[in-house]
Tab-separated table of C-alpha atoms in Angstrom:
chain	number	residue	atom	x	y	z
A	1	MET	CA	19.860	-7.879	1.920
A	2	THR	CA	16.914	-5.647	4.039
A	3	ASP	CA	17.702	-2.170	5.039
A	4	LEU	CA	19.716	-0.423	3.042
A	5	PRO	CA	23.260	0.780	4.555
A	6	GLU	CA	23.219	4.074	7.229
A	7	ALA	CA	25.144	7.633	6.104
A	8	THR	CA	28.457	8.242	8.182
A	9	PRO	CA	28.192	10.701	10.041
A	10	ALA	CA	30.280	13.611	7.400
A	11	GLN	CA	28.876	12.094	4.764
A	12	ILE	CA	25.688	13.488	6.707
A	13	ALA	CA	27.207	16.632	7.447
A	14	ALA	CA	27.872	16.691	3.773
A	15	LEU	CA	24.151	16.835	2.869
A	16	LYS	CA	23.400	18.968	4.852
A	17	LEU	CA	26.171	21.603	3.986
A	18	GLN	CA	24.778	21.097	-0.001
A	19	VAL	CA	20.462	20.926	0.880
A	20	PRO	CA	20.077	24.144	4.230
A	21	ASP	CA	17.354	23.661	6.299
A	22	ILE	CA	16.909	19.379	4.446
A	23	ALA	CA	16.265	18.365	8.086
A	24	ASN	CA	13.306	20.558	7.930
A	25	HIS	CA	11.173	19.394	5.394
A	26	ILE	CA	12.366	15.586	5.791
A	27	ASN	CA	13.504	12.765	8.797
A	28	ASP	CA	16.642	11.166	9.925
A	29	PHE	CA	16.061	8.142	8.786
A	30	GLN	CA	14.826	9.897	5.308
A	31	ILE	CA	18.552	12.053	4.942
A	32	SER	CA	20.765	8.925	6.485
A	33	THR	CA	18.832	7.428	2.967
A	34	LEU	CA	19.958	10.191	-0.097
A	35	ALA	CA	23.305	10.780	1.851
A	36	ALA	CA	23.910	7.603	2.184
A	37	ASN	CA	23.576	7.042	-1.939
A	38	MET	CA	24.681	10.759	-3.176
A	39	THR	CA	25.925	8.449	-6.235
A	40	PHE	CA	23.073	6.682	-6.760
A	41	GLU	CA	21.665	7.483	-10.575
A	42	LEU	CA	18.036	8.518	-11.098
A	43	ALA	CA	18.510	8.548	-14.597
A	44	PRO	CA	21.512	7.797	-17.208
A	45	SER	CA	23.984	10.629	-15.639
A	46	VAL	CA	21.432	12.095	-13.103
A	47	THR	CA	22.797	11.146	-9.455
A	48	VAL	CA	20.939	11.997	-6.156
A	49	GLY	CA	23.503	14.483	-5.695
A	50	PHE	CA	22.919	16.239	-9.075
A	51	HIS	CA	19.320	15.809	-8.484
A	52	LEU	CA	19.010	17.875	-4.714
A	53	ASN	CA	21.914	20.414	-6.228
A	54	GLU	CA	18.705	21.146	-9.313
A	55	LEU	CA	16.139	21.475	-6.769
A	56	VAL	CA	18.002	24.024	-4.115
A	57	GLN	CA	19.686	25.865	-8.141
A	58	ASP	CA	15.227	26.489	-8.303
A	59	GLY	CA	14.026	26.620	-5.043
A	60	GLN	CA	11.825	22.985	-4.879
A	61	VAL	CA	13.826	22.388	-1.870
A	62	THR	CA	10.297	20.546	-0.974
A	63	GLU	CA	9.506	18.186	1.957
A	64	GLU	CA	6.960	16.088	-1.602
A	65	ASN	CA	10.254	15.829	-3.937
A	66	LEU	CA	12.686	14.907	-1.646
A	67	VAL	CA	10.622	11.861	-0.152
A	68	ALA	CA	9.680	10.913	-3.711
A	69	VAL	CA	14.317	10.628	-4.121
A	70	VAL	CA	13.937	8.770	-0.871
A	71	ARG	CA	11.025	6.697	-2.594
A	72	ALA	CA	13.479	5.937	-5.882
A	73	ILE	CA	16.275	5.444	-4.333
A	74	ARG	CA	14.421	2.088	-2.132
A	75	ILE	CA	12.687	0.762	-4.357
A	76	SER	CA	15.242	0.387	-7.086
A	77	LEU	CA	18.237	-1.275	-4.209
A	78	LEU	CA	15.514	-3.010	-2.510
A	79	GLY	CA	13.712	-3.704	-5.363
A	80	PRO	CA	15.211	-7.837	-5.739
A	81	SER	CA	14.942	-8.805	-2.180
A	82	MET	CA	11.887	-7.705	-1.244
A	83	ALA	CA	10.263	-9.773	-5.001
A	84	ALA	CA	12.285	-12.897	-3.332
A	85	GLN	CA	10.730	-12.606	-0.066
A	86	ILE	CA	6.993	-11.986	-1.802
A	87	ASP	CA	7.539	-14.727	-3.615
A	88	GLY	CA	8.984	-17.570	-0.853
A	89	ALA	CA	5.508	-16.153	0.762
A	90	ILE	CA	3.598	-17.441	-2.419
A	91	GLY	CA	5.833	-20.756	-2.203
A	92	ALA	CA	4.940	-21.491	1.181
A	93	GLN	CA	1.432	-20.242	1.126
A	94	GLY	CA	-0.281	-19.315	-1.881
A	95	TYR	CA	0.188	-15.566	-1.878
A	96	ALA	CA	1.744	-12.983	-0.305
A	97	VAL	CA	-0.205	-9.484	0.808
A	98	LYS	CA	1.610	-6.466	-0.149
A	99	SER	CA	0.881	-3.236	2.903
A	100	VAL	CA	0.655	0.499	1.602
A	101	PHE	CA	-0.065	3.436	3.975
A	102	ALA	CA	-1.439	6.604	3.771
A	103	GLY	CA	-0.349	9.458	1.918
A	104	ASP	CA	-2.114	12.743	3.751
A	105	ASP	CA	-5.125	12.684	1.556
A	106	SER	CA	-5.348	8.484	0.912
A	107	PRO	CA	-5.598	6.143	2.804
A	108	SER	CA	-3.824	2.861	4.059
A	109	PHE	CA	-4.128	0.013	1.958
A	110	ALA	CA	-3.373	-4.400	0.882
A	111	TYR	CA	-4.289	-6.821	-1.578
A	112	SER	CA	-2.625	-10.540	-1.803
A	113	VAL	CA	-0.450	-10.963	-4.320
A	114	GLY	CA	-0.041	-14.099	-6.322
A	115	LEU	CA	-3.186	-15.747	-5.135
A	116	THR	CA	-4.264	-15.614	-8.546
A	117	GLY	CA	-2.168	-18.567	-9.159
A	118	THR	CA	-3.884	-20.158	-5.891
A	119	VAL	CA	-7.629	-19.414	-5.551
A	120	GLY	CA	-8.113	-17.593	-9.703
A	121	PHE	CA	-8.354	-14.262	-8.189
A	122	GLU	CA	-6.276	-11.426	-6.471
A	123	LEU	CA	-7.949	-9.057	-3.255
A	124	ILE	CA	-7.895	-5.582	-1.596
A	125	SER	CA	-9.131	-4.456	1.309
A	126	MET	CA	-9.036	-0.202	1.767
A	127	ALA	CA	-10.474	0.508	4.953
A	128	GLY	CA	-9.819	3.145	6.707
A	129	MET	CA	-6.815	3.849	7.136
A	130	ASP	CA	-5.156	1.419	9.625
A	131	HIS	CA	-2.479	-0.811	7.068
A	132	GLN	CA	-2.881	-3.434	9.666
A	133	LEU	CA	-6.194	-4.254	9.258
A	134	ASN	CA	-5.644	-4.551	5.728
A	135	ALA	CA	-3.531	-6.916	5.549
A	136	TYR	CA	-5.580	-8.712	8.047
A	137	MET	CA	-8.559	-8.675	6.088
A	138	VAL	CA	-6.372	-9.661	3.033
A	139	SER	CA	-5.174	-12.489	4.792
A	140	GLU	CA	-8.370	-13.709	6.215
A	141	TYR	CA	-10.194	-13.339	3.435
A	142	ALA	CA	-7.129	-14.900	0.936
A	143	GLU	CA	-7.136	-17.833	3.999
A	144	LEU	CA	-11.212	-18.461	2.781
A	145	ALA	CA	-10.882	-18.517	-0.227
A	146	LYS	CA	-8.352	-21.357	-0.236
A	147	ALA	CA	-10.454	-23.274	2.039
A	148	GLY	CA	-13.031	-22.857	-0.341
A	149	GLU	CA	-15.855	-20.358	1.502
A	150	VAL	CA	-17.692	-18.259	-0.806
A	151	ILE	CA	-16.557	-15.275	0.215
A	152	GLU	CA	-19.207	-12.362	-1.317
A	153	ASP	CA	-21.770	-13.715	0.913
A	154	GLU	CA	-21.175	-11.445	4.047
A	155	ARG	CA	-19.324	-12.209	6.985
A	156	SER	CA	-20.014	-10.910	10.737
A	157	ASP	CA	-17.290	-13.594	12.588
A	158	LEU	CA	-13.597	-11.942	11.705
A	159	VAL	CA	-13.374	-8.990	13.407
A	160	GLU	CA	-15.683	-8.508	17.285
A	161	LEU	CA	-16.627	-4.420	16.536
A	162	SER	CA	-16.060	-3.114	20.041
A	163	SER	CA	-18.377	0.259	19.535
A	164	LEU	CA	-22.070	-1.950	19.204
A	165	PRO	CA	-20.572	-5.299	21.924
A	166	GLY	CA	-22.077	-8.088	21.690
A	167	HIS	CA	-21.446	-7.749	17.737
A	168	GLY	CA	-18.437	-8.467	14.708
A	169	LEU	CA	-17.342	-6.176	12.556
A	170	ARG	CA	-19.676	-6.631	8.476
A	171	THR	CA	-17.471	-7.593	5.963
A	172	LYS	CA	-17.734	-8.575	2.444
A	173	CYS	CA	-15.656	-9.497	-1.260
A	174	VAL	CA	-17.497	-7.609	-4.221
A	175	PRO	CA	-16.286	-7.744	-7.917
A	176	VAL	CA	-14.516	-5.068	-8.692
A	177	ASN	CA	-12.564	-4.230	-12.340
A	178	ALA	CA	-8.901	-5.326	-12.699
A	179	SER	CA	-8.015	-3.620	-14.877
A	180	ALA	CA	-8.885	-0.209	-12.859
A	181	ALA	CA	-7.348	-1.408	-9.662
A	182	MET	CA	-3.445	-2.255	-11.453
A	183	GLU	CA	-3.568	0.577	-12.810
A	184	THR	CA	-4.216	2.017	-9.289
A	185	HIS	CA	-3.628	-0.158	-7.254
A	186	ILE	CA	-2.357	-3.278	-7.424
A	187	CYS	CA	1.121	-3.099	-8.378
A	188	GLU	CA	3.318	-5.668	-7.636
A	189	VAL	CA	1.710	-9.073	-9.662
A	190	ARG	CA	2.535	-13.151	-10.770
A	191	GLY	CA	1.165	-13.752	-13.802
A	192	GLU	CA	-2.000	-12.381	-15.315
A	193	VAL	CA	-4.339	-11.257	-13.087
A	194	GLU	CA	-8.002	-10.953	-14.969
A	195	ARG	CA	-10.195	-11.192	-11.517
A	196	VAL	CA	-10.368	-8.970	-8.361
A	197	TYR	CA	-12.399	-8.618	-5.112
A	198	GLN	CA	-12.069	-5.579	-3.095
A	199	ILE	CA	-13.131	-6.407	1.042
A	200	LEU	CA	-15.610	-3.971	1.774
A	201	VAL	CA	-15.510	-3.499	5.505
A	202	ALA	CA	-18.337	-1.637	7.781
A	203	ASP	CA	-17.572	1.952	9.647
A	204	LYS	CA	-18.126	1.780	13.273
A	205	HIS	CA	-21.358	1.899	13.670
A	206	ASN	CA	-20.944	-1.037	11.109
A	207	LEU	CA	-22.595	0.210	8.072
A	208	PHE	CA	-21.267	-0.642	4.311
A	209	PRO	CA	-20.077	2.892	1.997
A	210	ASP	CA	-22.949	2.434	-0.023
A	211	GLU	CA	-25.829	1.958	3.322
A	212	GLU	CA	-27.072	4.966	5.020
A	213	GLY	CA	-25.488	6.727	8.060
A	214	TYR	CA	-22.210	6.241	6.774
A	215	GLU	CA	-19.264	7.700	8.481
A	216	GLN	CA	-17.736	9.201	5.915
A	217	ALA	CA	-14.272	10.282	7.726
A	218	PHE	CA	-13.767	6.221	7.896
A	219	LEU	CA	-12.508	6.081	4.690
A	220	GLN	CA	-12.890	3.983	1.958
A	221	PRO	CA	-12.583	4.184	-1.927
A	222	CYS	CA	-14.554	1.742	-3.874
A	223	LEU	CA	-13.082	0.210	-6.924
A	224	PRO	CA	-15.430	0.771	-10.578
A	225	ALA	CA	-17.346	-3.225	-10.589
A	226	PRO	CA	-15.375	-5.027	-13.766
A	227	GLU	CA	-17.112	-4.499	-16.663
A	228	ASN	CA	-18.387	-8.069	-17.565
A	229	PRO	CA	-19.242	-9.346	-13.923
A	230	ALA	CA	-20.679	-12.476	-15.776
A	231	THR	CA	-17.021	-13.221	-15.524
A	232	HIS	CA	-17.176	-13.673	-11.810
């Protein structure tokens, strides 16, 4: 199974009667997910339908609350197939890359899964709002690590910088606190992860976050440094 079944027109009509104005809060795809899974249990004896009734009665029918239900359904029902895809990628190339889309006030990010078993650490990239750039950086650095390259060396050969013709985008990896990274971002792991590197990507002016003049609009949260840098 690669995705969830779509709701029937009758199921969608019933949901819209149960939750008036739901179409003003979430999109058709999200509505279909809810309508097709009204009997799904979010908790023991708490079905989606029951929970939606509570939201209506409490005046809590908001985009945030509805999307939270959609996510809970998809994570639970698609979890096994997604895990199988990740394990397949790890078996084929020594790691998988998982992307997380941006939120209202947080940038997208991507991280490796299973790379610890191949080279001894995981990678994470949180540059700007482009999940494709982050996934690309994780893949590129994973391949460099597999090839025995020193990933902490600054590079400028992975992406051409369009705003500065003839210059490559500066990137580098810095060790970060593995526990902090797993608590806030790296949720999917294989084995025991003790080392994590964050890939830092320069802004359009080719500046890193710790350099004067860095464009703050290019969101790139920096994870804390390791408690014991000597282990890296």
